[in-house]
mmCIF file of C-alpha atoms in Angstrom:
data_model
loop_
_atom_site.group_PDB
_atom_site.id
_atom_site.type_symbol
_atom_site.label_atom_id
_atom_site.label_comp_id
_atom_site.label_asym_id
_atom_site.label_seq_id
_atom_site.Cartn_x
_atom_site.Cartn_y
_atom_site.Cartn_z
ATOM 1 C CA MET V 1 -9.577 -69.210 14.491
ATOM 2 C CA PRO V 2 -13.178 -69.107 13.083
ATOM 3 C CA GLY V 3 -13.470 -65.282 13.273
ATOM 4 C CA LEU V 4 -10.253 -64.536 11.459
ATOM 5 C CA PRO V 5 -11.733 -64.556 7.845
ATOM 6 C CA MET V 6 -14.279 -62.150 9.117
ATOM 7 C CA GLN V 7 -11.759 -59.844 10.718
ATOM 8 C CA GLN V 8 -9.641 -59.914 7.547
ATOM 9 C CA GLU V 9 -12.635 -59.026 5.506
ATOM 10 C CA ALA V 10 -13.687 -56.183 7.857
ATOM 11 C CA ILE V 11 -10.135 -54.625 7.660
ATOM 12 C CA ALA V 12 -10.065 -55.041 3.818
ATOM 13 C CA PHE V 13 -13.327 -53.087 3.663
ATOM 14 C CA THR V 14 -11.968 -50.098 5.636
ATOM 15 C CA GLN V 15 -8.971 -50.118 3.408
ATOM 16 C CA LYS V 16 -10.998 -49.400 0.425
ATOM 17 C CA ILE V 17 -9.678 -46.289 -1.462
ATOM 18 C CA SER V 18 -11.909 -43.199 -1.441
ATOM 19 C CA SER V 19 -12.841 -41.853 -4.876
ATOM 20 C CA THR V 20 -12.745 -38.257 -3.779
ATOM 21 C CA ASP V 21 -9.145 -37.909 -2.216
ATOM 22 C CA GLY V 22 -7.454 -41.199 -2.706
ATOM 23 C CA THR V 23 -7.227 -42.208 1.062
ATOM 24 C CA SER V 24 -9.045 -44.889 2.945
ATOM 25 C CA PHE V 25 -11.007 -45.054 6.300
ATOM 26 C CA TYR V 26 -8.228 -47.392 7.685
ATOM 27 C CA ASP V 27 -5.458 -44.836 6.963
ATOM 28 C CA HIS V 28 -7.498 -41.866 8.396
ATOM 29 C CA LEU V 29 -8.242 -43.990 11.593
ATOM 30 C CA THR V 30 -4.597 -45.067 11.877
ATOM 31 C CA ASP V 31 -3.436 -41.475 11.762
ATOM 32 C CA VAL V 32 -5.849 -40.325 14.303
ATOM 33 C CA VAL V 33 -4.908 -43.154 16.787
ATOM 34 C CA MET V 34 -1.214 -42.515 16.243
ATOM 35 C CA LYS V 35 -1.838 -38.758 16.958
ATOM 36 C CA ILE V 36 -3.750 -39.585 20.125
ATOM 37 C CA LEU V 37 -0.994 -41.958 21.288
ATOM 38 C CA ASN V 38 1.661 -39.450 20.661
ATOM 39 C CA GLU V 39 -0.049 -36.468 22.154
ATOM 40 C CA GLN V 40 -2.164 -38.183 24.651
ATOM 41 C CA PRO V 41 -4.764 -35.570 24.903
ATOM 42 C CA THR V 42 -7.070 -35.125 27.965
ATOM 43 C CA ASP V 43 -10.182 -35.632 25.747
ATOM 44 C CA PRO V 44 -9.369 -38.014 22.890
ATOM 45 C CA VAL V 45 -13.049 -38.372 21.939
ATOM 46 C CA ASN V 46 -13.246 -34.780 20.875
ATOM 47 C CA LEU V 47 -10.044 -35.117 18.785
ATOM 48 C CA LEU V 48 -11.620 -38.020 16.957
ATOM 49 C CA GLN V 49 -14.855 -36.186 16.369
ATOM 50 C CA THR V 50 -12.830 -33.090 15.174
ATOM 51 C CA SER V 51 -10.872 -35.145 12.640
ATOM 52 C CA LEU V 52 -14.098 -36.728 11.223
ATOM 53 C CA MET V 53 -15.815 -33.336 10.800
ATOM 54 C CA VAL V 54 -12.576 -31.927 9.023
ATOM 55 C CA LYS V 55 -12.484 -34.882 6.808
ATOM 56 C CA LYS V 56 -16.255 -34.453 5.962
ATOM 57 C CA ALA V 57 -15.893 -30.757 5.047
ATOM 58 C CA ALA V 58 -12.815 -31.480 2.960
ATOM 59 C CA ASN V 59 -14.713 -34.313 0.943
ATOM 60 C CA SER V 60 -17.650 -31.901 0.427
ATOM 61 C CA LEU V 61 -15.600 -29.500 -1.501
ATOM 62 C CA ALA V 62 -13.846 -32.079 -3.627
ATOM 63 C CA PRO V 63 -14.287 -31.452 -7.305
ATOM 64 C CA ASP V 64 -16.026 -34.765 -8.021
ATOM 65 C CA SER V 65 -18.626 -34.571 -5.354
ATOM 66 C CA ALA V 66 -19.318 -30.875 -5.640
ATOM 67 C CA GLN V 67 -22.635 -30.053 -7.212
ATOM 68 C CA GLY V 68 -22.967 -26.738 -8.963
ATOM 69 C CA LEU V 69 -19.290 -25.614 -8.403
ATOM 70 C CA SER V 70 -17.877 -24.425 -11.607
ATOM 71 C CA LEU V 71 -14.348 -25.362 -12.542
ATOM 72 C CA GLN V 72 -11.630 -22.671 -12.974
ATOM 73 C CA ALA V 73 -11.610 -21.650 -16.506
ATOM 74 C CA PRO V 74 -8.314 -22.087 -18.499
ATOM 75 C CA PRO V 75 -6.281 -19.007 -18.862
ATOM 76 C CA ASP V 76 -7.359 -16.590 -21.732
ATOM 77 C CA SER V 77 -4.798 -16.311 -24.442
ATOM 78 C CA SER V 78 -6.355 -13.094 -25.513
ATOM 79 C CA ASP V 79 -4.451 -11.096 -23.075
ATOM 80 C CA SER V 80 -1.181 -12.374 -24.152
ATOM 81 C CA ALA V 81 -2.043 -11.851 -27.845
ATOM 82 C CA ALA V 82 -3.057 -8.359 -27.142
ATOM 83 C CA LEU V 83 0.189 -7.448 -25.204
ATOM 84 C CA SER V 84 2.259 -8.992 -27.976
ATOM 85 C CA LYS V 85 1.017 -6.211 -30.332
ATOM 86 C CA VAL V 86 2.656 -3.450 -28.421
ATOM 87 C CA PHE V 87 6.136 -5.178 -28.653
ATOM 88 C CA GLY V 88 5.967 -5.610 -32.340
ATOM 89 C CA MET V 89 6.048 -3.265 -35.350
ATOM 90 C CA THR V 90 2.973 -1.524 -36.149
ATOM 91 C CA GLU V 91 1.366 -3.125 -39.311
ATOM 92 C CA LEU V 92 1.038 -0.343 -41.938
ATOM 93 C CA PRO V 93 -2.146 -0.442 -44.181
ATOM 94 C CA ILE V 94 -1.804 -1.554 -47.647
ATOM 95 C CA ASN V 95 -2.319 0.813 -50.638
ATOM 96 C CA PRO V 96 -4.843 -0.685 -52.855
ATOM 97 C CA GLU V 97 -3.502 0.838 -55.968
ATOM 98 C CA THR V 98 0.126 -0.123 -55.583
ATOM 99 C CA GLY V 99 -0.273 -3.179 -53.270
ATOM 100 C CA GLU V 100 2.561 -1.828 -51.070
ATOM 101 C CA PRO V 101 2.556 -0.611 -47.334
ATOM 102 C CA GLU V 102 1.613 3.029 -47.066
ATOM 103 C CA GLU V 103 4.441 5.380 -45.591
ATOM 104 C CA ALA V 104 4.090 5.614 -41.935
ATOM 105 C CA GLU V 105 3.491 8.898 -40.178
ATOM 106 C CA ALA V 106 6.233 10.486 -38.031
ATOM 107 C CA PRO V 107 5.632 9.529 -34.413
ATOM 108 C CA ASN V 108 4.242 12.108 -32.175
ATOM 109 C CA GLU V 109 6.469 13.697 -29.649
ATOM 110 C CA TYR V 110 5.389 13.600 -26.062
ATOM 111 C CA GLU V 111 6.500 13.537 -22.458
ATOM 112 C CA CYS V 112 6.113 10.557 -20.104
ATOM 113 C CA GLU V 113 7.163 9.426 -16.639
ATOM 114 C CA ASN V 114 9.877 6.975 -16.049
ATOM 115 C CA VAL V 115 7.450 3.991 -15.604
ATOM 116 C CA LEU V 116 10.041 1.390 -14.607
ATOM 117 C CA ASN V 117 11.808 3.667 -12.145
ATOM 118 C CA ASP V 118 8.405 4.348 -10.460
ATOM 119 C CA ALA V 119 7.602 0.570 -10.580
ATOM 120 C CA ALA V 120 10.845 0.073 -8.757
ATOM 121 C CA LEU V 121 9.974 2.497 -5.967
ATOM 122 C CA MET V 122 6.588 1.012 -5.671
ATOM 123 C CA GLU V 123 7.988 -2.554 -5.395
ATOM 124 C CA ALA V 124 10.290 -1.330 -2.724
ATOM 125 C CA CYS V 125 7.258 -0.260 -0.829
ATOM 126 C CA GLY V 126 5.444 -3.445 -1.340
ATOM 127 C CA VAL V 127 2.737 -2.142 -3.506
ATOM 128 C CA GLY V 128 1.858 -1.733 -7.149
ATOM 129 C CA LEU V 129 1.736 -4.102 -10.048
ATOM 130 C CA SER V 130 4.183 -6.915 -11.046
ATOM 131 C CA ARG V 131 7.330 -6.017 -13.091
ATOM 132 C CA SER V 132 5.814 -7.750 -16.143
ATOM 133 C CA ASP V 133 2.579 -5.694 -15.880
ATOM 134 C CA MET V 134 4.534 -2.518 -15.433
ATOM 135 C CA TYR V 135 6.711 -3.249 -18.482
ATOM 136 C CA GLY V 136 3.536 -3.695 -20.407
ATOM 137 C CA VAL V 137 2.243 -0.496 -19.018
ATOM 138 C CA MET V 138 5.420 1.227 -20.175
ATOM 139 C CA MET V 139 4.894 -0.132 -23.754
ATOM 140 C CA VAL V 140 1.157 1.061 -23.847
ATOM 141 C CA CYS V 141 2.319 4.595 -22.753
ATOM 142 C CA LYS V 142 4.691 4.528 -25.631
ATOM 143 C CA GLN V 143 2.163 3.427 -28.111
ATOM 144 C CA LEU V 144 -0.389 5.944 -26.760
ATOM 145 C CA GLY V 145 2.068 8.788 -26.804
ATOM 146 C CA GLU V 146 3.500 8.102 -30.204
ATOM 147 C CA ASP V 147 0.170 7.929 -32.051
ATOM 148 C CA PRO V 148 0.072 10.969 -34.285
ATOM 149 C CA LYS V 149 -3.762 10.660 -34.540
ATOM 150 C CA LEU V 150 -4.293 11.379 -30.914
ATOM 151 C CA GLY V 151 -1.813 14.310 -30.414
ATOM 152 C CA VAL V 152 -0.896 13.534 -26.927
ATOM 153 C CA ALA V 153 1.395 16.016 -25.075
ATOM 154 C CA THR V 154 1.929 14.017 -21.741
ATOM 155 C CA VAL V 155 1.228 10.549 -20.677
ATOM 156 C CA ARG V 156 0.993 9.237 -17.187
ATOM 157 C CA PHE V 157 -0.070 5.839 -15.798
ATOM 158 C CA PHE V 158 -2.800 6.586 -13.403
ATOM 159 C CA GLY V 159 -3.440 3.152 -11.906
ATOM 160 C CA LYS V 160 -5.539 0.065 -12.096
ATOM 161 C CA VAL V 161 -9.143 -0.013 -11.286
ATOM 162 C CA LEU V 162 -10.544 -3.649 -10.403
ATOM 163 C CA GLY V 163 -13.800 -4.509 -11.904
ATOM 164 C CA VAL V 164 -16.269 -7.403 -11.460
ATOM 165 C CA TYR V 165 -16.005 -8.784 -14.942
ATOM 166 C CA ALA V 166 -12.877 -7.031 -16.125
ATOM 167 C CA ASP V 167 -10.265 -4.382 -14.917
ATOM 168 C CA TYR V 168 -9.396 -0.961 -16.131
ATOM 169 C CA TYR V 169 -5.871 0.213 -16.835
ATOM 170 C CA VAL V 170 -6.080 4.032 -16.612
ATOM 171 C CA PHE V 171 -3.700 6.501 -18.428
ATOM 172 C CA GLU V 172 -3.920 10.221 -17.774
ATOM 173 C CA THR V 173 -2.986 12.371 -20.806
ATOM 174 C CA THR V 174 -2.969 16.070 -21.908
ATOM 175 C CA LEU V 175 -3.845 16.875 -25.550
ATOM 176 C CA LYS V 176 -2.098 19.365 -27.715
ATOM 177 C CA GLU V 177 -5.386 20.326 -29.345
ATOM 178 C CA GLN V 178 -8.679 19.930 -27.642
ATOM 179 C CA PRO V 179 -11.408 18.578 -29.729
ATOM 180 C CA GLU V 180 -14.540 20.842 -30.214
ATOM 181 C CA GLU V 181 -17.487 19.662 -28.108
ATOM 182 C CA ASP V 182 -20.910 21.269 -28.032
ATOM 183 C CA GLU V 183 -22.877 20.865 -25.042
ATOM 184 C CA ALA V 184 -26.504 21.656 -24.456
ATOM 185 C CA VAL V 185 -27.002 23.006 -20.965
ATOM 186 C CA GLY V 186 -30.401 23.022 -19.312
ATOM 187 C CA PRO V 187 -31.775 26.041 -17.416
ATOM 188 C CA ASN V 188 -30.972 24.589 -13.919
ATOM 189 C CA GLU V 189 -27.841 22.639 -15.015
ATOM 190 C CA VAL V 190 -24.298 23.622 -14.056
ATOM 191 C CA PRO V 191 -22.242 23.841 -17.135
ATOM 192 C CA SER V 192 -19.173 21.558 -17.720
ATOM 193 C CA GLU V 193 -15.680 22.884 -17.754
ATOM 194 C CA LYS V 194 -14.048 23.041 -21.084
ATOM 195 C CA GLY V 195 -11.560 20.442 -22.284
ATOM 196 C CA GLY V 196 -7.918 21.186 -20.973
ATOM 197 C CA ALA V 197 -9.467 23.315 -18.034
ATOM 198 C CA GLY V 198 -10.644 22.446 -14.569
ATOM 199 C CA ALA V 199 -12.075 19.046 -13.871
ATOM 200 C CA ASN V 200 -11.509 18.316 -17.653
ATOM 201 C CA GLY V 201 -7.939 19.469 -17.612
ATOM 202 C CA TYR V 202 -6.747 15.865 -18.272
ATOM 203 C CA THR V 203 -8.135 13.225 -20.795
ATOM 204 C CA TYR V 204 -8.190 9.606 -19.719
ATOM 205 C CA PHE V 205 -7.804 6.454 -21.740
ATOM 206 C CA VAL V 206 -8.589 3.073 -20.352
ATOM 207 C CA CYS V 207 -8.349 -0.465 -21.623
ATOM 208 C CA ASN V 208 -9.292 -3.922 -20.160
ATOM 209 C CA ASN V 209 -6.036 -5.601 -20.843
ATOM 210 C CA LEU V 210 -2.493 -4.236 -21.785
ATOM 211 C CA GLY V 211 -2.227 -3.976 -25.427
ATOM 212 C CA GLY V 212 -6.061 -4.009 -25.928
ATOM 213 C CA ALA V 213 -8.197 -1.411 -27.529
ATOM 214 C CA LEU V 214 -7.807 1.931 -25.788
ATOM 215 C CA SER V 215 -11.078 3.845 -25.118
ATOM 216 C CA ARG V 216 -11.209 7.597 -24.410
ATOM 217 C CA LEU V 217 -13.435 8.441 -21.444
ATOM 218 C CA PRO V 218 -15.925 11.234 -22.097
ATOM 219 C CA PRO V 219 -15.421 14.701 -20.413
ATOM 220 C CA VAL V 220 -16.845 14.805 -16.941
ATOM 221 C CA LYS V 221 -19.987 16.885 -16.164
ATOM 222 C CA PRO V 222 -20.685 18.520 -12.732
ATOM 223 C CA ALA V 223 -23.848 16.358 -12.631
ATOM 224 C CA HIS V 224 -21.886 13.045 -12.836
ATOM 225 C CA ILE V 225 -19.551 14.180 -9.905
ATOM 226 C CA LYS V 226 -22.432 15.138 -7.761
ATOM 227 C CA ALA V 227 -24.121 11.810 -8.335
ATOM 228 C CA ALA V 228 -20.855 9.810 -8.011
ATOM 229 C CA ARG V 229 -20.370 11.245 -4.587
ATOM 230 C CA GLN V 230 -23.510 9.535 -3.495
ATOM 231 C CA ILE V 231 -22.900 6.026 -4.758
ATOM 232 C CA LYS V 232 -20.739 3.276 -3.604
ATOM 233 C CA LYS V 233 -20.634 0.651 -6.418
ATOM 234 C CA PHE V 234 -18.215 -1.888 -8.102
ATOM 235 C CA VAL V 235 -17.471 -1.150 -11.792
ATOM 236 C CA SER V 236 -18.377 -3.966 -14.217
ATOM 237 C CA GLY V 237 -15.413 -3.504 -16.505
ATOM 238 C CA LYS V 238 -17.851 -2.691 -19.306
ATOM 239 C CA LEU V 239 -18.046 0.996 -20.274
ATOM 240 C CA HIS V 240 -21.328 0.794 -22.120
ATOM 241 C CA VAL V 241 -23.432 -0.607 -19.466
ATOM 242 C CA GLN V 242 -25.977 1.502 -17.358
ATOM 243 C CA VAL V 243 -25.148 2.189 -13.761
ATOM 244 C CA SER V 244 -27.750 0.625 -11.744
ATOM 245 C CA ALA V 245 -27.858 2.453 -8.450
ATOM 246 C CA TYR V 246 -29.658 4.839 -6.098
ATOM 247 C CA PRO V 247 -29.726 7.655 -6.255
ATOM 248 C CA PRO V 248 -29.953 7.260 -10.007
ATOM 249 C CA PHE V 249 -26.717 8.029 -12.066
ATOM 250 C CA PRO V 250 -27.276 10.034 -15.250
ATOM 251 C CA GLY V 251 -24.939 8.113 -17.484
ATOM 252 C CA THR V 252 -23.279 4.978 -18.328
ATOM 253 C CA GLU V 253 -20.169 3.297 -16.602
ATOM 254 C CA ALA V 254 -17.772 5.363 -18.640
ATOM 255 C CA HIS V 255 -19.309 8.588 -17.114
ATOM 256 C CA PHE V 256 -19.255 6.977 -13.559
ATOM 257 C CA LEU V 257 -15.590 5.952 -14.007
ATOM 258 C CA ARG V 258 -14.629 9.398 -15.317
ATOM 259 C CA ALA V 259 -16.323 11.083 -12.394
ATOM 260 C CA GLN V 260 -14.616 8.830 -9.880
ATOM 261 C CA LEU V 261 -11.239 9.408 -11.470
ATOM 262 C CA ALA V 262 -11.765 13.174 -11.203
ATOM 263 C CA ARG V 263 -12.491 12.762 -7.469
ATOM 264 C CA ILE V 264 -9.523 10.472 -6.849
ATOM 265 C CA ALA V 265 -7.186 12.759 -8.729
ATOM 266 C CA ALA V 266 -8.340 15.919 -6.759
ATOM 267 C CA SER V 267 -8.242 14.156 -3.414
ATOM 268 C CA THR V 268 -5.104 11.921 -3.508
ATOM 269 C CA VAL V 269 -2.430 13.227 -6.000
ATOM 270 C CA LEU V 270 0.320 15.074 -4.057
ATOM 271 C CA CYS V 271 3.407 17.076 -4.745
ATOM 272 C CA PRO V 272 6.106 18.768 -2.536
ATOM 273 C CA ALA V 273 4.897 21.964 -1.264
ATOM 274 C CA GLY V 274 6.151 24.902 -3.292
ATOM 275 C CA LEU V 275 6.802 22.782 -6.373
ATOM 276 C CA PHE V 276 4.139 24.667 -8.425
ATOM 277 C CA THR V 277 2.990 28.233 -8.644
ATOM 278 C CA ALA V 278 -0.443 29.453 -9.842
ATOM 279 C CA ASN V 279 -0.560 31.340 -13.218
ATOM 280 C CA GLU V 280 -2.946 34.015 -14.345
ATOM 281 C CA GLU V 281 -4.993 31.540 -16.237
ATOM 282 C CA GLY V 282 -5.750 29.592 -13.121
ATOM 283 C CA GLY V 283 -3.385 26.832 -13.910
ATOM 284 C CA LEU V 284 -0.046 25.695 -12.387
ATOM 285 C CA ASP V 285 3.512 26.359 -13.456
ATOM 286 C CA LYS V 286 6.584 24.757 -11.993
ATOM 287 C CA ALA V 287 8.528 27.123 -9.704
ATOM 288 C CA GLU V 288 11.877 28.095 -11.043
ATOM 289 C CA ASP V 289 13.322 28.619 -7.620
ATOM 290 C CA PHE V 290 12.062 25.403 -6.107
ATOM 291 C CA THR V 291 14.574 23.920 -3.604
ATOM 292 C CA PRO V 292 13.669 20.245 -2.668
ATOM 293 C CA PRO V 293 13.146 19.787 1.007
ATOM 294 C CA ALA V 294 15.431 17.624 3.098
ATOM 295 C CA PRO V 295 14.393 13.987 3.373
ATOM 296 C CA THR V 296 13.786 14.453 7.106
ATOM 297 C CA ASP V 297 11.210 17.063 6.361
ATOM 298 C CA LEU V 298 9.239 14.879 3.980
ATOM 299 C CA GLY V 299 7.717 12.958 6.877
ATOM 300 C CA THR V 300 5.497 15.981 7.897
ATOM 301 C CA ALA V 301 2.231 16.870 6.362
ATOM 302 C CA GLY V 302 3.236 20.547 5.803
ATOM 303 C CA ALA V 303 5.854 19.361 3.289
ATOM 304 C CA TRP V 304 3.169 18.229 0.876
ATOM 305 C CA ALA V 305 0.343 19.956 -1.090
ATOM 306 C CA HIS V 306 -2.561 18.679 -3.305
ATOM 307 C CA ARG V 307 -1.424 18.516 -7.071
ATOM 308 C CA TYR V 308 -4.861 19.375 -8.396
ATOM 309 C CA PRO V 309 -7.443 22.016 -7.078
ATOM 310 C CA HIS V 310 -10.246 20.872 -4.836
ATOM 311 C CA LEU V 311 -13.572 19.928 -6.524
ATOM 312 C CA LYS V 312 -16.334 22.138 -5.445
ATOM 313 C CA LYS V 313 -19.635 20.780 -4.253
ATOM 314 C CA GLN V 314 -21.160 21.955 -7.380
ATOM 315 C CA GLY V 315 -18.907 19.430 -9.318
ATOM 316 C CA ARG V 316 -16.419 21.998 -10.797
ATOM 317 C CA LEU V 317 -13.011 23.339 -9.841
ATOM 318 C CA LEU V 318 -13.893 26.706 -10.751
ATOM 319 C CA LEU V 319 -17.393 28.120 -9.681
ATOM 320 C CA ALA V 320 -19.620 28.768 -12.561
#
C-alpha cells in the first residue's frame, strides 16, 4: 500500500519519548482510549480534554522544564553533628601549663520531668514530636540541668515554636540564684517584675536545633507583653533581628518570643484543681493533703485550674 510508510512514520513520531516524564503521546493516547472503551462515559470528548489538561499541568511542574523553581537542598548535616555532642562526653579544657585536661566540675543537681513518659502519652494522643526528637530533648534537658555554671533548679521542656528560617526548642527552668539586673524605668513606664517572681518566675532557654547553642531569653517587660498582644507575626528563628510589625514592637525577636511564651504559659498550662495552694509570698506550694480526682471527674472543666496566675492588662502578674 502506498500510504503504509507514511502511517508507520506518523506512528513512530507519536512514540517519541518525552524528555520530561519518560512517556510518549502514543502511550498517553492509548491509555485514554482504553479508559473510554472500558468505562464508556456519556461524554468521551470531555474525558479526553481533561486528560490533556492534567498532562500539561504535570509537565509544567517537571524539574527540567520549571523555570525559577529551586530544587530541594540536601539535608543539613549540622543538626546531626550538634545532636551528637549531647550523647558524648564533654571535652574538658586543656591546662596550658600541664598539657592535661582540667578536672571536671561536679554536675549540678536539678529536678526534671520524665520526658520519655510524657512523650509516650503525647504519642498515644497523636500529638507531639517524634521519638527521636524527644530523646534528643531529654539529653538537652540533662545537659542544661547538669551545667554547674547555670545553676538550674528545675528543667521542663516547654515545646517547639516553628519559625520561617529556623525553629525554637524551648526549655523552661528555675534558677537557684537569680542574677542581678538593673533596670532603668521611665516616668510613665510600668516596672518589670524581678527575676524569680511574677511573669519572670521562670527563665527560658532556646536553641534552633537539639544539641546546638542554648540562648537564654531576656526577662520579660510589661511593655513587651502589652505590645505582643497586638501583634500576629511569624517568628524568623533569629533572636537578634528586629520585629517589623505594627504597632511597633520595642525590642528584638528574643523579647517578642519571651513575651509570647509568658502569654502562652499563663493561658494554657493547667493542673488538677487543688494540687497547689497559695503561700504568703504570692507563690504556689504543693498541697500536702491533695487527693487526685477520679478519672471520670477529669473530663469536667471544674477539675482543672490554671497553673500560673493571669497576666494583667498592664503586663504583670502582680499590679505595680
